[in-house]
Coordinates of C-alpha atoms (C1' of nucleotides) in Angstrom, one line a residue:
Chain J
M12 CA 16.8 -9.8 15.0
Q13 CA 19.0 -8.3 12.3
L14 CA 17.6 -6.8 9.1
S15 CA 19.5 -9.3 7.0
Q16 CA 18.3 -12.2 9.0
L17 CA 14.7 -11.1 8.5
Y18 CA 15.2 -10.9 4.8
T19 CA 16.8 -14.3 4.6
K20 CA 14.1 -15.9 6.6
L21 CA 11.4 -14.4 4.5
L22 CA 13.1 -15.3 1.3
D23 CA 13.7 -18.8 2.4
H24 CA 10.1 -19.2 3.5
F25 CA 8.3 -17.5 0.7
G26 CA 10.7 -17.4 -2.2
K27 CA 11.1 -14.6 -4.7
Q28 CA 7.9 -12.7 -5.4
G29 CA 8.6 -10.8 -8.6
W30 CA 6.1 -8.2 -7.6
W31 CA 4.1 -5.8 -9.5
P32 CA 3.6 -7.6 -12.8
A33 CA 2.3 -4.6 -14.7
E34 CA 2.8 -4.1 -18.4
T35 CA 3.9 -0.5 -18.3
R36 CA 5.4 2.0 -15.9
F37 CA 2.1 3.9 -16.1
E38 CA 0.2 0.9 -15.0
V39 CA 2.3 0.7 -11.9
I40 CA 1.7 4.3 -11.1
V41 CA -2.1 4.0 -11.6
G42 CA -2.0 0.9 -9.4
A43 CA -0.2 2.7 -6.7
M44 CA -2.8 5.4 -6.7
L45 CA -5.8 3.2 -6.9
T46 CA -4.7 0.9 -4.1
Q47 CA -4.6 3.7 -1.6
R48 CA -6.8 2.8 1.3
T49 CA -8.2 -0.2 -0.6
N50 CA -7.1 -3.7 -1.0
W51 CA -5.2 -4.8 -4.2
R52 CA -8.1 -6.9 -5.4
N53 CA -10.4 -3.8 -5.8
A54 CA -7.6 -1.8 -7.3
E55 CA -7.1 -4.5 -9.9
L56 CA -10.8 -4.5 -10.8
A57 CA -10.5 -0.8 -11.6
I58 CA -7.3 -1.3 -13.6
K59 CA -9.0 -4.0 -15.6
N60 CA -11.9 -1.6 -16.4
L61 CA -9.4 1.0 -17.6
K62 CA -7.6 -1.6 -19.8
D63 CA -10.8 -2.9 -21.2
A64 CA -11.9 0.6 -22.1
N65 CA -8.4 1.3 -23.6
M66 CA -7.9 4.1 -21.2
L67 CA -4.6 3.1 -19.5
S68 CA -2.4 5.8 -20.8
P69 CA -1.6 9.3 -19.6
S70 CA -3.1 11.1 -22.6
K71 CA -6.3 9.0 -22.4
I72 CA -6.8 9.7 -18.8
A73 CA -5.8 13.3 -19.0
S74 CA -8.4 13.9 -21.7
A75 CA -11.1 11.6 -20.3
D76 CA -14.5 12.7 -19.3
I77 CA -14.3 12.9 -15.5
N78 CA -17.6 11.1 -14.9
A79 CA -16.7 8.3 -17.3
L80 CA -13.3 7.9 -15.5
E81 CA -15.0 7.8 -12.2
Q82 CA -17.3 5.0 -13.3
L83 CA -14.4 2.9 -14.6
I84 CA -12.4 3.1 -11.4
R85 CA -15.3 2.8 -9.1
P86 CA -14.4 -0.6 -7.7
S87 CA -11.3 0.9 -6.1
G88 CA -13.4 3.1 -3.9
F89 CA -13.0 6.9 -3.3
Y90 CA -13.5 7.1 -7.0
K91 CA -14.2 10.8 -7.2
Q92 CA -10.9 11.9 -5.5
K93 CA -9.0 9.1 -7.3
A94 CA -10.3 10.1 -10.7
H95 CA -9.2 13.6 -10.1
R96 CA -5.8 12.4 -8.8
L97 CA -5.3 10.2 -11.8
K98 CA -5.8 13.2 -14.1
T99 CA -3.3 15.3 -12.1
I100 CA -0.7 12.6 -12.3
S101 CA -1.3 12.0 -16.0
E102 CA -0.8 15.7 -16.7
Y103 CA 2.4 15.7 -14.7
I104 CA 3.7 12.7 -16.7
I105 CA 2.7 14.4 -20.0
N106 CA 4.4 17.6 -19.0
N107 CA 7.5 15.7 -18.3
N108 CA 7.6 13.9 -21.6
G109 CA 6.6 10.5 -20.4
T110 CA 7.5 7.9 -17.8
N111 CA 10.7 6.9 -19.6
K112 CA 12.1 10.4 -19.3
L113 CA 11.0 10.6 -15.7
K114 CA 12.9 7.4 -14.9
K115 CA 16.1 9.0 -16.0
R116 CA 15.7 11.7 -13.3
E117 CA 17.7 11.8 -10.2
L118 CA 16.1 10.2 -7.2
S119 CA 15.6 12.9 -4.6
G120 CA 14.5 15.6 -7.0
L121 CA 12.0 13.2 -8.5
R122 CA 10.7 12.2 -5.1
K123 CA 10.1 15.8 -4.1
E124 CA 8.1 16.5 -7.3
L125 CA 6.0 13.4 -6.8
L126 CA 5.3 14.4 -3.2
A127 CA 4.2 17.8 -4.4
I128 CA 1.4 16.3 -6.4
K129 CA -1.9 16.1 -4.5
G130 CA -2.7 12.5 -3.8
I131 CA 0.8 11.3 -3.6
G132 CA 2.2 10.8 -0.1
N133 CA 5.3 9.1 1.2
E134 CA 4.2 5.5 0.6
T135 CA 2.7 6.1 -2.8
A136 CA 5.8 8.1 -3.9
D137 CA 8.2 5.4 -2.8
S138 CA 6.1 2.7 -4.4
I139 CA 6.2 4.6 -7.7
L140 CA 9.9 5.3 -7.4
L141 CA 10.7 1.7 -6.7
Y142 CA 8.3 -0.3 -8.8
A143 CA 7.7 2.1 -11.7
F144 CA 11.1 3.8 -11.9
G145 CA 13.4 1.2 -10.4
K146 CA 14.9 3.5 -7.8
P147 CA 16.5 1.9 -4.7
V148 CA 14.2 3.1 -2.0
F149 CA 12.8 1.3 0.9
V150 CA 9.0 1.5 1.0
I151 CA 7.5 1.8 4.5
D152 CA 4.0 0.7 5.1
A153 CA 1.9 -0.3 8.1
Y154 CA 3.1 -3.9 8.0
T155 CA 6.7 -2.7 7.8
Q156 CA 6.2 -0.6 10.9
R157 CA 4.6 -3.4 12.8
I158 CA 6.9 -6.2 11.7
F159 CA 10.1 -4.3 12.3
K160 CA 9.0 -3.3 15.7
R161 CA 8.0 -6.8 16.6
A162 CA 11.2 -8.3 15.2
G163 CA 13.2 -5.8 17.4
I164 CA 14.8 -4.1 14.4
V165 CA 13.5 -0.8 15.6
A166 CA 12.5 0.0 19.2
E167 CA 9.5 2.3 18.6
Q168 CA 7.6 3.5 15.7
T169 CA 8.7 6.8 14.3
S170 CA 7.8 9.0 11.5
Y171 CA 7.9 7.6 8.0
S172 CA 11.0 9.5 6.9
K173 CA 13.0 8.7 10.1
L174 CA 12.3 5.0 9.9
Q175 CA 13.1 5.0 6.2
K176 CA 16.4 6.8 6.8
F177 CA 17.3 4.4 9.6
I178 CA 16.5 1.3 7.5
E179 CA 18.2 2.6 4.4
E180 CA 21.4 3.3 6.4
K181 CA 21.2 -0.2 7.9
I182 CA 20.9 -1.7 4.5
K183 CA 23.9 0.2 3.2
K184 CA 26.0 -1.0 6.1
N185 CA 24.8 -4.6 6.4
I186 CA 23.4 -5.8 3.1
R187 CA 25.9 -6.8 0.5
F188 CA 23.7 -6.2 -2.5
Y189 CA 22.2 -2.9 -1.4
K190 CA 22.7 -1.5 -4.9
D191 CA 20.4 -4.1 -6.4
V192 CA 17.0 -2.7 -6.9
N193 CA 15.5 -6.1 -6.8
F194 CA 16.5 -6.4 -3.2
Y195 CA 14.3 -3.5 -2.3
K196 CA 11.4 -4.8 -4.4
E197 CA 11.6 -8.3 -3.0
F198 CA 12.0 -7.2 0.6
H199 CA 8.9 -5.0 0.5
A200 CA 6.9 -7.6 -1.3
L201 CA 7.9 -10.2 1.3
I202 CA 7.0 -7.9 4.2
V203 CA 3.6 -7.3 2.8
L204 CA 3.0 -11.0 2.2
L205 CA 4.1 -11.9 5.7
G206 CA 1.9 -9.1 7.1
K207 CA -1.2 -10.2 5.2
I208 CA -0.8 -13.8 6.2
Y209 CA 0.5 -13.8 9.7
C210 CA 0.1 -10.4 11.3
R211 CA -3.6 -10.0 11.4
S212 CA -4.8 -12.3 14.1
N213 CA -3.2 -13.9 17.2
P214 CA -3.6 -17.6 16.2
L215 CA -1.8 -16.9 12.9
C216 CA 0.8 -14.8 14.6
E217 CA 1.8 -17.8 16.6
T218 CA 2.5 -19.9 13.5
C219 CA 4.5 -17.1 11.8
P220 CA 7.8 -18.3 10.2
V221 CA 9.5 -15.2 11.6
K222 CA 9.8 -16.1 15.2
C223 CA 9.9 -12.6 16.6
K224 CA 9.7 -11.8 20.2
F225 CA 6.0 -10.9 20.3
R226 CA 5.1 -14.3 18.8
K227 CA 3.3 -15.5 21.9
S228 CA 1.5 -12.3 22.6
R229 CA -1.9 -12.9 24.2
K230 CA -3.5 -9.7 23.0
K231 CA -6.8 -10.0 21.3
S232 CA -5.8 -8.2 18.2
L233 CA -2.3 -7.5 17.1
L234 CA -3.3 -5.5 14.2
F235 CA -2.3 -2.1 15.6
V236 CA 0.5 -3.1 17.9
Chain C
dA24 C1' -3.8 15.6 15.7
dA25 C1' -8.2 13.8 14.8
dC26 C1' -11.0 13.1 11.3
dC27 C1' -12.9 12.2 6.8
dA28 C1' -12.9 10.6 1.8
dG29 C1' -16.4 4.7 -0.6
dG30 C1' -16.8 0.3 -2.2
dA31 C1' -16.0 -4.8 -2.0
dG32 C1' -16.1 -9.1 0.3
dA33 C1' -16.7 -12.2 4.1
dG34 C1' -19.2 -13.8 8.1
dA35 C1' -23.1 -13.8 11.3
dG36 C1' -27.9 -13.9 12.0
Chain O
dC17 C1' -31.3 -10.4 2.7
dT18 C1' -29.4 -7.2 6.1
dC19 C1' -26.2 -6.0 9.4
dT20 C1' -21.4 -5.5 10.8
dC21 C1' -16.7 -5.9 10.3
dT22 C1' -12.3 -5.7 7.8
dC23 C1' -9.4 -3.8 4.4
dA24 C1' -5.9 0.4 4.1
dT25 C1' -3.3 6.4 2.6
dG26 C1' -3.4 11.2 2.1
dG27 C1' -5.2 15.8 2.9
dT28 C1' -7.1 18.9 5.9

DNA sequence: AACCAGGAGAGAG
DNA sequence: CTCTCTCATGGT
């Protein structure tokens, strides 16, 4: 299956997602951090607590009492590390004169700086770049790896950066609107949606709208294929 | 490279 | 109610 076919199929089936309805860039960044190794529902609970406590700004978090911050974000799990990481990121944003200034920065330099922050790995960095700063990057996650492999877009799973490079090259060659950030946003959102609904168990896999070549697989669990 | 860092929710009993 | 399973990334 071609990359563009997959996108078309997903878009036809699910429609536009309009992902990450956050009120501010900072909220997107906080969400990206808090959803690490936790489902979005729990991350949302933590964000709501921060909002209700009027704490959802870099300066508030940077100056917050660490124990209070921990309690607010507790629903997202790993709250001690995450509280510390939120402070680190908030300080980084403050030192760089805010998220609007950061948005103006060039992609690869900004990406390197984000990755240098403890608590930001590839996926979180790219989620922030795409959804908070509107940079055209293709976010890779576990669903992406799995779906692309099953759809035959890639042969085997590789490292994050190799797969990303491969996909981004393909996009530039084959997708007409590759400069449109919304394409990257929508594609990733659609992949996650598909993964959540259809790629978790065998019965569901068989009813998947993307009729990939592993559709009729008889394995007990396809979760880690 | 294998392992560890919680908490929430759902399902079984 | 308690036990067990699922969810899902980054640092070491």
